[in-house]
Short mmCIF file of C-alpha atoms in Angstrom, two decimals:
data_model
loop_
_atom_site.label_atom_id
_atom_site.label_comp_id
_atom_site.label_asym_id
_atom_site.label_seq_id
_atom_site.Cartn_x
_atom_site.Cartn_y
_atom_site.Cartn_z
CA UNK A 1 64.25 54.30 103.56
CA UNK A 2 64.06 55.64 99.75
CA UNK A 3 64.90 53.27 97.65
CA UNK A 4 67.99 53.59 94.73
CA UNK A 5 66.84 54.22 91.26
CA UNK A 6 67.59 51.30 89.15
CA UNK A 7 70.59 52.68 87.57
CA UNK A 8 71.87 53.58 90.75
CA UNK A 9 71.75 50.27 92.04
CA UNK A 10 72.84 48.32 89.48
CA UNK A 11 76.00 50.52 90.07
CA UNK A 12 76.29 49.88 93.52
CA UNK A 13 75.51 45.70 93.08
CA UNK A 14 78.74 46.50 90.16
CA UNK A 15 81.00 48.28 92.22
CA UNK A 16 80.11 45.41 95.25
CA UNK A 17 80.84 43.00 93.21
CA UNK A 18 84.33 43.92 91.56
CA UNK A 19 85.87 43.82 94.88
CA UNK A 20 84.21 40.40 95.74
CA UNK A 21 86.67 37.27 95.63
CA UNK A 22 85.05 34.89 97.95
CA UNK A 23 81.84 32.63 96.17
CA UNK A 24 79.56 32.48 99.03
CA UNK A 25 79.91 35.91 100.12
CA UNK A 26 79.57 37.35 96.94
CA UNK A 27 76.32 35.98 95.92
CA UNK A 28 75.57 36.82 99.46
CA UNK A 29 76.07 40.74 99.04
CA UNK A 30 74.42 40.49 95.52
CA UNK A 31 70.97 39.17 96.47
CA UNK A 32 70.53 41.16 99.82
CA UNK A 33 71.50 44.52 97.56
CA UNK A 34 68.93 43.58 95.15
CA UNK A 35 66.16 42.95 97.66
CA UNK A 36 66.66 45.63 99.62
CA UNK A 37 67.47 48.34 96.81
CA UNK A 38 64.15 47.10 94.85
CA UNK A 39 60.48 46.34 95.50
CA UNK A 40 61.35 42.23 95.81
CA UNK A 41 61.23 41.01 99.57
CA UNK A 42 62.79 38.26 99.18
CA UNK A 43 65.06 36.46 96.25
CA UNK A 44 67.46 32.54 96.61
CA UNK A 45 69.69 30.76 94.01
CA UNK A 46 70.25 27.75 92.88
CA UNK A 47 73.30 26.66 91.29
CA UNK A 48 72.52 23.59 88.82
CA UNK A 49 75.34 21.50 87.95
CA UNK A 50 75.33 19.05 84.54
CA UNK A 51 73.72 16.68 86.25
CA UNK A 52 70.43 18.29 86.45
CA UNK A 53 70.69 18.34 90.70
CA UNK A 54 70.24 22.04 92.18
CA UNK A 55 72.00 23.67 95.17
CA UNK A 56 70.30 26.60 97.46
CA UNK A 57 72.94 28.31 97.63
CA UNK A 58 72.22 31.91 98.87
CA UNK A 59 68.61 32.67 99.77
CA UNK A 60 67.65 36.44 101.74
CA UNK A 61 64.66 37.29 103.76
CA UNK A 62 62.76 33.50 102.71
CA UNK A 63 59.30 33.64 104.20
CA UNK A 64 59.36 31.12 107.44
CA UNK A 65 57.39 28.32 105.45
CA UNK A 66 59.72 27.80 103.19
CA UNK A 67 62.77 27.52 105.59
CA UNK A 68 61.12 25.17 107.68
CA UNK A 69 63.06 22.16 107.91
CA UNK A 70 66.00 23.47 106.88
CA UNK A 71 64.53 24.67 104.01
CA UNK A 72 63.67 21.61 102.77
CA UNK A 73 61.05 23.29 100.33
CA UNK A 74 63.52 24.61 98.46
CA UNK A 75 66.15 21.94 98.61
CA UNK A 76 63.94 19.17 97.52
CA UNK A 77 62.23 17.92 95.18
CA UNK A 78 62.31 19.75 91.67
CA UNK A 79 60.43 22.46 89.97
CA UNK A 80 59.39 24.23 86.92
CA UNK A 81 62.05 26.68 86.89
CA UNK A 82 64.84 23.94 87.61
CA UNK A 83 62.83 21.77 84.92
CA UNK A 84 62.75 24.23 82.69
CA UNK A 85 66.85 25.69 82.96
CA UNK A 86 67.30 21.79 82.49
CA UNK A 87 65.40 21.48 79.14
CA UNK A 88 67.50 24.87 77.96
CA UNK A 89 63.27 26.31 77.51
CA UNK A 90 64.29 28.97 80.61
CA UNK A 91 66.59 31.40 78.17
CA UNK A 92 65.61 35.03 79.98
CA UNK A 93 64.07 36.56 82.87
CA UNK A 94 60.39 34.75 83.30
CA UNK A 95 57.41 34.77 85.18
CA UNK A 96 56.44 31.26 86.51
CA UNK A 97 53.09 31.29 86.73
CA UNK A 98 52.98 28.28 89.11
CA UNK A 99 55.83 26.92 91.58
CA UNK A 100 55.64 23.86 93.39
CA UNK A 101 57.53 24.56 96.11
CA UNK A 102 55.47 27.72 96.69
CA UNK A 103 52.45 25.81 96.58
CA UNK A 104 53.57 22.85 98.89
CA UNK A 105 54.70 25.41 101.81
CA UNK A 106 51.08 26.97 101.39
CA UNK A 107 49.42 24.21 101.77
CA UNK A 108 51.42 22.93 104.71
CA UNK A 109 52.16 26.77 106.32
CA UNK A 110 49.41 28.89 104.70
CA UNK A 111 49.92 31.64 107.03
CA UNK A 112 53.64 31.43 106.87
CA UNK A 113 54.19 32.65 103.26
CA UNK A 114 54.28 36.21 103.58
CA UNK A 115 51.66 36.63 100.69
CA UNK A 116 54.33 34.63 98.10
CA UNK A 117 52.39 32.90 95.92
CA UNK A 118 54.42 33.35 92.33
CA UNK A 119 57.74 34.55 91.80
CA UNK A 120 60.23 35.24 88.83
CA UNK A 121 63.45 33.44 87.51
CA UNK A 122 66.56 34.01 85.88
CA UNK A 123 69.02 32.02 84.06
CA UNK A 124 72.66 32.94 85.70
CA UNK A 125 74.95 32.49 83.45
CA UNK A 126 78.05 34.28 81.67
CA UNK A 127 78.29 33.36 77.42
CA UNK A 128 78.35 29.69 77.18
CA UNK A 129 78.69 28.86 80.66
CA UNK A 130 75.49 28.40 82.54
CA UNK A 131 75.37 28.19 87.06
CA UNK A 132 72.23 28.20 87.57
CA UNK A 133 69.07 30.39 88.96
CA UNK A 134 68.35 33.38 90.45
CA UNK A 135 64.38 33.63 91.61
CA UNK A 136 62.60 36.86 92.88
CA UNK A 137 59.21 37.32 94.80
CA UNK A 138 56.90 40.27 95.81
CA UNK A 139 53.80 39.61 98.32
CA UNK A 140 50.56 39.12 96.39
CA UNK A 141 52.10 39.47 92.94
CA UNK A 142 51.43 36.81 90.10
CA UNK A 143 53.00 38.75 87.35
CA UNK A 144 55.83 40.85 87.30
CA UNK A 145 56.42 43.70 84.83
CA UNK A 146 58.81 44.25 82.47
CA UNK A 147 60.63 46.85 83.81
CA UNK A 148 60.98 44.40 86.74
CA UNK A 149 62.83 41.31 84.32
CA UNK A 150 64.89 43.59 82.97
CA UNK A 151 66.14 44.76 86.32
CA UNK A 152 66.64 40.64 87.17
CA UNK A 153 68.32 40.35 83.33
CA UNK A 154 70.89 43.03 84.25
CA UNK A 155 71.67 41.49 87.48
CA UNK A 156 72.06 38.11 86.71
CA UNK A 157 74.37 39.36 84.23
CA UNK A 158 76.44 40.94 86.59
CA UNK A 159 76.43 37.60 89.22
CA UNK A 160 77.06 35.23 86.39
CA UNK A 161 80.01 37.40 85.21
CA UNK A 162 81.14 37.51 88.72
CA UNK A 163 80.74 33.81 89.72
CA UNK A 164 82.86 32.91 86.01
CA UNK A 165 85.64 35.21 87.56
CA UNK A 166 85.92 34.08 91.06
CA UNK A 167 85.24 30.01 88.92
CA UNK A 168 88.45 30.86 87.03
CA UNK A 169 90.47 32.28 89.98
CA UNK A 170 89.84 29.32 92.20
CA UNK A 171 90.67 27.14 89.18
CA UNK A 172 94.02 28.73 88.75
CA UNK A 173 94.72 28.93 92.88
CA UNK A 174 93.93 25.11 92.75
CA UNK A 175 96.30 24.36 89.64
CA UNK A 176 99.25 26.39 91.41
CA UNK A 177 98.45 24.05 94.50
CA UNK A 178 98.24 20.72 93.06
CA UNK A 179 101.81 22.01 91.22
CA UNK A 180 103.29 22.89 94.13
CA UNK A 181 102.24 19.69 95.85
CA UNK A 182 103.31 17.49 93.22
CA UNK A 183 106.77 19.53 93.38
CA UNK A 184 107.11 19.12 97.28
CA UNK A 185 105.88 15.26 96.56
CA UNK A 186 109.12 15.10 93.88
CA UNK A 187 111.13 17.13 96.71
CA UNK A 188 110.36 14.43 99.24
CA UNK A 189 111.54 12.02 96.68
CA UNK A 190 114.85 13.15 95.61
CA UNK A 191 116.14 14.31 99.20
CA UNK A 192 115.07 13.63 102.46
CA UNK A 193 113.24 9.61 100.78
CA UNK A 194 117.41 9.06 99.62
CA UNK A 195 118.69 9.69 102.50
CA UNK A 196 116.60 7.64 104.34
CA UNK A 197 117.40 4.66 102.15
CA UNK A 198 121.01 5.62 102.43
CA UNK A 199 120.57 5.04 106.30
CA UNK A 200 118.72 1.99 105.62
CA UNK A 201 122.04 0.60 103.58
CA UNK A 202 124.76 1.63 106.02
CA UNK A 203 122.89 0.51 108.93
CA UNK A 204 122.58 -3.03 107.33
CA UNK A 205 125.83 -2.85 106.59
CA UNK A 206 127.28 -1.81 109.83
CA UNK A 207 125.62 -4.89 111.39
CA UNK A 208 128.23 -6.91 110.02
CA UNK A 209 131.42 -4.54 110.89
CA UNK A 210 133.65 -5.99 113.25
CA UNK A 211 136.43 -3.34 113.22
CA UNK A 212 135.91 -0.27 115.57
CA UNK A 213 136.95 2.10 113.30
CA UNK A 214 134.81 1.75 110.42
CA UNK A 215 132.03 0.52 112.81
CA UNK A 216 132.20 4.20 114.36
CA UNK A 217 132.62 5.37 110.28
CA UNK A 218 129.48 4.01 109.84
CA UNK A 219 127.42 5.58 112.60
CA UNK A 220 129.08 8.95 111.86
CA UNK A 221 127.19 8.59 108.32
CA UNK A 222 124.07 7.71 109.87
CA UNK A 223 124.00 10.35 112.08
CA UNK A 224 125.33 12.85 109.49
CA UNK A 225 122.72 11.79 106.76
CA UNK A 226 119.64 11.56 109.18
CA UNK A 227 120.45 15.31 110.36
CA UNK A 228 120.77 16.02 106.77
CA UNK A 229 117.32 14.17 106.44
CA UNK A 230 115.77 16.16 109.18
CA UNK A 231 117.16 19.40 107.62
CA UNK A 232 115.44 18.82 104.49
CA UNK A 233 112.06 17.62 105.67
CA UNK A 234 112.12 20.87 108.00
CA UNK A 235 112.80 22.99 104.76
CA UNK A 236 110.12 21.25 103.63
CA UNK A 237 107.37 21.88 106.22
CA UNK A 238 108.59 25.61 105.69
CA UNK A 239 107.35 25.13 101.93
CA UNK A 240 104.21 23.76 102.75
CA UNK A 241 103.04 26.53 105.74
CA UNK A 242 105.39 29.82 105.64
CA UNK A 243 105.58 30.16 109.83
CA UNK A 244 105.68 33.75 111.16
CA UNK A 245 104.01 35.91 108.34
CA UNK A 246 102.42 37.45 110.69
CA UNK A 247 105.50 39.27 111.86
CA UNK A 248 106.22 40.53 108.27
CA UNK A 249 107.48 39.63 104.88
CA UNK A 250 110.92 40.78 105.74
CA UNK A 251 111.09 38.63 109.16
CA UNK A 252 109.63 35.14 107.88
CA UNK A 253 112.15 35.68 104.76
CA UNK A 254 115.27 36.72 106.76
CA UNK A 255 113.71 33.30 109.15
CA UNK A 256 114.19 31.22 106.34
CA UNK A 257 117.00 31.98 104.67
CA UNK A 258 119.17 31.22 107.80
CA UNK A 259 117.63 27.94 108.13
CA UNK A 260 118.87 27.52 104.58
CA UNK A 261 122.84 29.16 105.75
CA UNK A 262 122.06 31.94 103.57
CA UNK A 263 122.98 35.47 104.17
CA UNK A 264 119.92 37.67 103.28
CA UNK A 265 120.32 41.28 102.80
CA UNK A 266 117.39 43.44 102.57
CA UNK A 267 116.18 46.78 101.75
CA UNK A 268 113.04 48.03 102.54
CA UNK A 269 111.55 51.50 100.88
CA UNK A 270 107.89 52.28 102.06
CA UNK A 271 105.58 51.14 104.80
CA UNK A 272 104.89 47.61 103.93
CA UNK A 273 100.80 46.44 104.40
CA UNK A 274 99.97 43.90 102.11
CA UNK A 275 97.08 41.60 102.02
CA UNK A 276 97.58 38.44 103.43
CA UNK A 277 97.13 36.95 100.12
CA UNK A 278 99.85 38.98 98.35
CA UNK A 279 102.26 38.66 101.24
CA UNK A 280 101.95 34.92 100.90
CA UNK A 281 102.39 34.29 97.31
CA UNK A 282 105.41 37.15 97.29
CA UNK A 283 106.88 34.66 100.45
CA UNK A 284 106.76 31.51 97.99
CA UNK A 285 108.40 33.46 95.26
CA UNK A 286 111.34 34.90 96.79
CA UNK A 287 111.09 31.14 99.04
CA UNK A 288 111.98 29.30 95.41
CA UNK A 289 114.24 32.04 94.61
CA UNK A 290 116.40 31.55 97.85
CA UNK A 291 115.92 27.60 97.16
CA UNK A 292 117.51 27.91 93.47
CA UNK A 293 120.47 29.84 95.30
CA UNK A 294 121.28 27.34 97.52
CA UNK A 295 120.74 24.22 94.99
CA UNK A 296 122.54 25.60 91.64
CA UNK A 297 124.71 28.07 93.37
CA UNK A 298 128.11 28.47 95.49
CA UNK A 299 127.58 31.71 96.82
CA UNK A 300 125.34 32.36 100.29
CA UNK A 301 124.53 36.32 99.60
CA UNK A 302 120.99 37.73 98.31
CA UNK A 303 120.20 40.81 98.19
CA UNK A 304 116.43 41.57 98.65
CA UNK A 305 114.45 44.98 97.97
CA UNK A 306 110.74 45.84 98.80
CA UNK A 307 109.35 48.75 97.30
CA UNK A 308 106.10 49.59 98.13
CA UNK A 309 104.05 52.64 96.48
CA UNK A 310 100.40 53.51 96.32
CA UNK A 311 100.07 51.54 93.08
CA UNK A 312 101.87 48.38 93.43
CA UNK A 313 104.58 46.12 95.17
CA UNK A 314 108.01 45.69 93.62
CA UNK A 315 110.33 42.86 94.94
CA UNK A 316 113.37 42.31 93.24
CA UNK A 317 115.97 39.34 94.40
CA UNK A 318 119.50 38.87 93.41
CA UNK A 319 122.08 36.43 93.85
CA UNK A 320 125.91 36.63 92.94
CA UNK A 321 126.09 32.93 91.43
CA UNK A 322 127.11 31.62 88.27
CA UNK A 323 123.99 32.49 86.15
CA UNK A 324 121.39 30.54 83.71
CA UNK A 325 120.38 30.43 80.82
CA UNK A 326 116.74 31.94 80.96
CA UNK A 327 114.73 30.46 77.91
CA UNK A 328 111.45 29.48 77.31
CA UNK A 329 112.23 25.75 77.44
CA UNK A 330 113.73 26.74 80.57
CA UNK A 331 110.71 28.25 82.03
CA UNK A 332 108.79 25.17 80.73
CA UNK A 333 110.80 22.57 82.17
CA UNK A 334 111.58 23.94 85.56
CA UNK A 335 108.75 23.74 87.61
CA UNK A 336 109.83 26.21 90.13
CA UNK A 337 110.43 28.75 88.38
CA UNK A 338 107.01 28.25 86.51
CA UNK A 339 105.08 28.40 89.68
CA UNK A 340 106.76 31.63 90.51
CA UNK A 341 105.15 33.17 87.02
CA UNK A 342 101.68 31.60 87.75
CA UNK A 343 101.71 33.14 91.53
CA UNK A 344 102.43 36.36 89.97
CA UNK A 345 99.86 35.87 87.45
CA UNK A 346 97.69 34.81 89.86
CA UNK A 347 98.12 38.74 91.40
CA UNK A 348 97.79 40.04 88.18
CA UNK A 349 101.29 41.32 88.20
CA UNK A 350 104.62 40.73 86.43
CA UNK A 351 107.54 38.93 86.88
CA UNK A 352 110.85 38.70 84.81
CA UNK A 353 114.66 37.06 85.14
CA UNK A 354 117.51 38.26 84.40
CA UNK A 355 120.47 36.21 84.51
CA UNK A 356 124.64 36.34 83.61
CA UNK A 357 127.59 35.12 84.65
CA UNK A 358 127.64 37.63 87.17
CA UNK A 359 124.19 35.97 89.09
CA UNK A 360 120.53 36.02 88.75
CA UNK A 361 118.17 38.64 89.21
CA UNK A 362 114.20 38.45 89.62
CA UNK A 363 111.83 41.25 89.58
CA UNK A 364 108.19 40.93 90.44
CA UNK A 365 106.08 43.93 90.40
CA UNK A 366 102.04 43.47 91.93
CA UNK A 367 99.45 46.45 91.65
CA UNK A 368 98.22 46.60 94.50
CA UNK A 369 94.29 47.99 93.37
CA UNK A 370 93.74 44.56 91.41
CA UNK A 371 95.73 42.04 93.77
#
């Protein structure tokens, strides 16, 4: 098969890896579009973290020397290359004129190599952040040319700009989960932990009742506040794994806000097929907006509209309750409502409030080509 010209494939290793969100499959994709759209046979990685220890993290087409052992060639040991990235010498695409893990597998495997005997090496890395290595090889090839580095150049530019995007978004997904576990943690604490202890008192208390009445009192607490307990905790499980989003947005919402003795109204314009990942986060959002209802409200009614169009997702959610004032002290302070503004950050999409003495409105709007 004819193989891309270079522009051409740096355009298709581009376009491959805008829509990549996943690490492992994206450097992956990368390497085995390189190798096969160029005159390399083979290419691997190594991330490098500040410790100076390297990871093989993607390797395509390795010649069967050097994954013998689980590829302990290549995961042992050090190098020149590694060596080099370490002592900041490795700044551009190089030729390494000898590699010791080449030269161990030939000695050990000499007719395993494939002809590898040298291969080149590339700092990945995207401005002051550095990941690591990407390293080339050609059969029977000592030096490569030019043209050749610059091809490796441009692509490690394009991985290490891709691996400080997905680095970022991972960051962010894990910041909005430790936040939302610490929240659920605080949850725990201020319902379903007092109630417990609230059984805990009346029970010891009851133990010395010796009039009927107030004996019976007591267990009717008890049995009250432990199904309030229950109640909670459930709405908490909810929280921490939506059940039933696989029967839709709409379904898993109306689900929930019954459990809660809410009255959900919604409106539905467009075919709704979202991601999984959208449909999740817009679940948690219009989840905390139902739970703010029901804490800081009287009324039960919310009126929910989905609007879906080629370009994005619009969900807007309003109660009839008293209102708030919507500051940015407010946003600041109340963690819920700040981990509804970093899950629609996290889709790249908007969200605002709007609240009066007539009740509270949110709007979130997610394009759908980015999310």
């Amino acid at each position: 098969m004819e193989k891309p010209t270079r522009l051409a494939l740096l355009k298709e290793i581009a376009e491959f890896l805008n829509e990549e969100t996943e690490m492992k499959s994206m450097l992956d994709g990368a390497l085995r579009s390189l190798i096969e759209g160029s005159e390399f046979s083979t290419g691997w990685i190594f991330f490098i973290n500040n410790e100076g220890e390297h990871e093989l993290v993607s390797d395509y087409h390795l010649p069967k020397a050097l994954t013998r052992n689980q590829c302990a060639y290549m995961t042992q040991g050090s190098c020149w290359c590694v060596q080099a990235y370490e002592n900041k010498k490795l700044t551009k695409a190089s030729n390494i004129i000898n590699c010791s893990r080449i030269n161990l597998a030939t000695q050990d495997y000499a007719d395993e190599t494939d002809g590898i005997t040298h291969h080149a090496t590339v700092p990945l890395r995207s401005g002051e952040e550095e990941y690591g290595l990407l390293n080339v090889a050609t059969p029977h090839t000592e030096t490569y040319s030019e043209e050749d580095l610059e091809l490796l150049e441009s692509v490690a530019f394009q991985i290490g700009s891709a691996i400080k995007r997905i680095t970022l978004t991972e960051q962010e997904k894990e910041a909005a989960r430790i936040s939302e576990r610490n929240r659920l943690a605080r949850d725990l604490h201020d319902s379903v932990n007092q109630m417990l202890f609230s059984v805990k008192v009346t029970a010891h208390a009851g133990q010395g009742l010796t009039d009927i009445a107030k004996a019976q009192q007591a267990f009717k607490v008890i049995e009250e506040t432990s199904q309030n307990a229950v109640s909670e905790m459930r709405a908490l499980i909810w929280q921490l794994k939506p059940v039933g989003l696989e029967h839709g947005l709409v379904h898993v919402l109306k689900q929930y806000s019954e459990m809660l003795e809410l009255a959900l109204h919604p409106e539905v314009h467009g075919l709704i097929d979202l991601s999984s990942t959208v449909e999740e986060h817009l679940y948690r959002i219009v989840q905390e907006a139902m739970n703010n209802t029901k804490k800081h409200t009287d009324t039960h009614d919310i009126q929910l509209t989905i609007t879906q169009t080629q370009e994005n997702v619009h969900v807007s959610v309003k109660d009839f309750g008293r209102g708030f004032d919507v500051t940015d002290s407010t946003r600041e302070t109340s963690h819920g409502l700040n981990n509804m503004w970093q899950r629609a950050k996290l889709l790249q999409g908007d969200l605002s409030i709007e609240s009066s003495n007539e009740g509270t409105t949110i709007e979130v709007v997610i394009p759908l080509n980015r999310a």
